[in-house]
Amino acid sequence: MKKFLCLIMISLLLLSLAACSDSGSTAPDTTEPAAEAVSDNGDTGSSADSDGVDVDLTAMSSTMVYSEVLNMQQKPEDYLGKTVKMAGPFNVTEIGENRYFACIIADATACCSTGIEFVLKGDYSYPDDYPEANTEITVVGTFNTYMEGTSKYLQLKDSVMEF
Amino acid sequence: MTDIFSTLAFYMSKPFVTNALIVGVLIALCSSLLGVTLVLKRYSFIGDGLSHVAFGAMAIAAVIRLTNDMPLVLTVTVVCAVLLLRMGKNAKIKGDAAVAMISVGALAVGYLLMNIFNTGSSNLSGDVCSTLFGSTSILTLSTFDVWMCVILSVLVVLFFVLFYNKIFSVTFDESFARATGQRAGLYNLLIAIVIAVIIVVSMQLVGSLLISALVIFPALSAMRVFKSFKSVTICAAVVSVFCALLGLLTSILAGTPVGSTIVAADIVVFMIFALIGAVTKRSA
């Protein structure tokens, strides 16, 4: 009986290790069509799907989405110029004369959330062309960073928004 | 099913997921090795106490704005582990009371410090929650974190392999070990240091509130079925690594919190082993 249990234990360990070794690079199929102007956004890295989206946050689980966004904040240089697609509640913040639009992304523990700012491609005026706060939106844009004061901020420039 | 595997393959292509799996396996392995000793020495709850100490130290590091808080957190946790494990028997406040006191004291002081001194974070409750429950910190490791974890894990495994016989004798009968001329005090000190290292490293995987589960569940599961120290240790290591991988993969696929999912996997495996243990005991 003990030997049989040992065999089961070894099999479990081997199964676990086998899970680690499978590291393909196929991107999952996205079920939703990308926004119309995505193909105009230039950069299509090797991991881009058929819609030209390099990092599709809408096709990931909530844990992966939050992790990917935190990695964007920690290593923004890895994402520069990539086309990113994201979905979440719309948020607008006004600081002085500046107005920032963002898509909010919550983590799996529901205690943390973060947002990515986006700038729409073309001329749009607030509030006419934007949804109400907390409306679910989908945004596709090119990942970019900019400095304001001494801080570095992330944004999706040349974005297209759907709601 | 094919969709699950293709999604998993896509996630695995991301470096931060690979890093998380490597670190997760190493942490699970290390915590399970010393978990058997802690359970047998009746120190199951020390993981919880030390992790709260580490939380308090992290709060201090945040207040004095240390860029790399690891050295401070590690030092404070090691000192507390040594105090609890070595001086516990001679102190006026003993065993579980000392662990409980340090545990809640460090947790309260840590949270108080982070509130009184603005640590510069706009999301204090989020930061605290992330530290306590792990959140996604295992999926956002820096290269330094990964290498630090690899080096510390190798040291822990080496310690366990090299001092296996000493750990065995100190675990089961410390008085006998002393009587036979072994330096039980020194080995207890080394065990305390290694436990502190494991706790600090493990906080990234499951958070400080759930570390105890990582330490005790694999050992307790193994003890349901196996009886010898060696077989329990090997079984605990296998169970711990399996549960860590299962929990990690499930959480990234299903979008559940990483730490809680790993602990849930540990609980399920414990129940299965308890059932197997009951059946084999009856049939024996």
PDB file of N, CA and C in Angstrom, chain B residues 2 4-5 10 31-32 69 85 126 143 170 211 216 223 233 258 265 274:
ATOM      1  N   THR B   2      -8.851  21.799 -24.910  1.00  0.00           N
ATOM      2  CA  THR B   2      -7.762  22.316 -25.751  1.00  0.00           C
ATOM      3  C   THR B   2      -7.581  23.808 -25.510  1.00  0.00           C
ATOM      4  N   ILE B   4      -8.143  25.400 -22.751  1.00  0.00           N
ATOM      5  CA  ILE B   4      -7.456  25.607 -21.476  1.00  0.00           C
ATOM      6  C   ILE B   4      -5.950  25.481 -21.657  1.00  0.00           C
ATOM      7  N   PHE B   5      -5.543  24.437 -22.403  1.00  0.00           N
ATOM      8  CA  PHE B   5      -4.106  24.218 -22.609  1.00  0.00           C
ATOM      9  C   PHE B   5      -3.484  25.325 -23.462  1.00  0.00           C
ATOM     10  N   PHE B  10      -0.176  30.123 -23.559  1.00  0.00           N
ATOM     11  CA  PHE B  10      -0.021  31.558 -23.810  1.00  0.00           C
ATOM     12  C   PHE B  10       0.464  32.283 -22.552  1.00  0.00           C
ATOM     13  N   SER B  31       9.313  25.521   2.490  1.00  0.00           N
ATOM     14  CA  SER B  31       8.385  25.622   3.624  1.00  0.00           C
ATOM     15  C   SER B  31       7.952  24.242   4.106  1.00  0.00           C
ATOM     16  N   SER B  32       7.809  23.303   3.178  1.00  0.00           N
ATOM     17  CA  SER B  32       7.362  21.965   3.582  1.00  0.00           C
ATOM     18  C   SER B  32       8.467  21.206   4.331  1.00  0.00           C
ATOM     19  N   ASP B  69      13.728  46.625   1.033  1.00  0.00           N
ATOM     20  CA  ASP B  69      13.408  46.356   2.442  1.00  0.00           C
ATOM     21  C   ASP B  69      13.836  44.964   2.907  1.00  0.00           C
ATOM     22  N   LEU B  85      12.249  30.792  19.472  1.00  0.00           N
ATOM     23  CA  LEU B  85      12.607  29.369  19.481  1.00  0.00           C
ATOM     24  C   LEU B  85      13.687  29.014  20.506  1.00  0.00           C
ATOM     25  N   GLY B 126      -5.072  48.977   0.025  1.00  0.00           N
ATOM     26  CA  GLY B 126      -4.679  48.033  -1.028  1.00  0.00           C
ATOM     27  C   GLY B 126      -3.307  47.438  -0.767  1.00  0.00           C
ATOM     28  N   THR B 143      13.677  40.665 -11.214  1.00  0.00           N
ATOM     29  CA  THR B 143      14.760  39.688 -11.408  1.00  0.00           C
ATOM     30  C   THR B 143      15.525  39.481 -10.111  1.00  0.00           C
ATOM     31  N   VAL B 170      17.113  16.631  17.064  1.00  0.00           N
ATOM     32  CA  VAL B 170      16.645  17.801  17.825  1.00  0.00           C
ATOM     33  C   VAL B 170      15.112  17.881  17.799  1.00  0.00           C
ATOM     34  N   ILE B 211       0.657  32.177   5.444  1.00  0.00           N
ATOM     35  CA  ILE B 211       1.912  31.427   5.430  1.00  0.00           C
ATOM     36  C   ILE B 211       1.823  30.137   6.247  1.00  0.00           C
ATOM     37  N   ILE B 216       2.227  24.167   7.491  1.00  0.00           N
ATOM     38  CA  ILE B 216       1.681  23.021   8.249  1.00  0.00           C
ATOM     39  C   ILE B 216       0.848  22.041   7.434  1.00  0.00           C
ATOM     40  N   MET B 223       1.510  13.240   7.303  1.00  0.00           N
ATOM     41  CA  MET B 223       1.422  12.481   8.562  1.00  0.00           C
ATOM     42  C   MET B 223       0.170  11.611   8.645  1.00  0.00           C
ATOM     43  N   THR B 233       8.642  13.686   5.420  1.00  0.00           N
ATOM     44  CA  THR B 233       9.303  14.866   4.832  1.00  0.00           C
ATOM     45  C   THR B 233       9.230  14.839   3.304  1.00  0.00           C
ATOM     46  N   VAL B 258      -4.247  34.275  -5.740  1.00  0.00           N
ATOM     47  CA  VAL B 258      -3.198  33.245  -5.766  1.00  0.00           C
ATOM     48  C   VAL B 258      -3.059  32.531  -4.420  1.00  0.00           C
ATOM     49  N   ALA B 265      -6.097  24.405  -2.281  1.00  0.00           N
ATOM     50  CA  ALA B 265      -5.557  23.148  -2.830  1.00  0.00           C
ATOM     51  C   ALA B 265      -4.946  22.310  -1.706  1.00  0.00           C
ATOM     52  N   ALA B 274      -6.338  12.460   4.587  1.00  0.00           N
ATOM     53  CA  ALA B 274      -6.990  12.031   5.827  1.00  0.00           C
ATOM     54  C   ALA B 274      -7.878  10.819   5.545  1.00  0.00           C
TER      55      ALA B 274
END
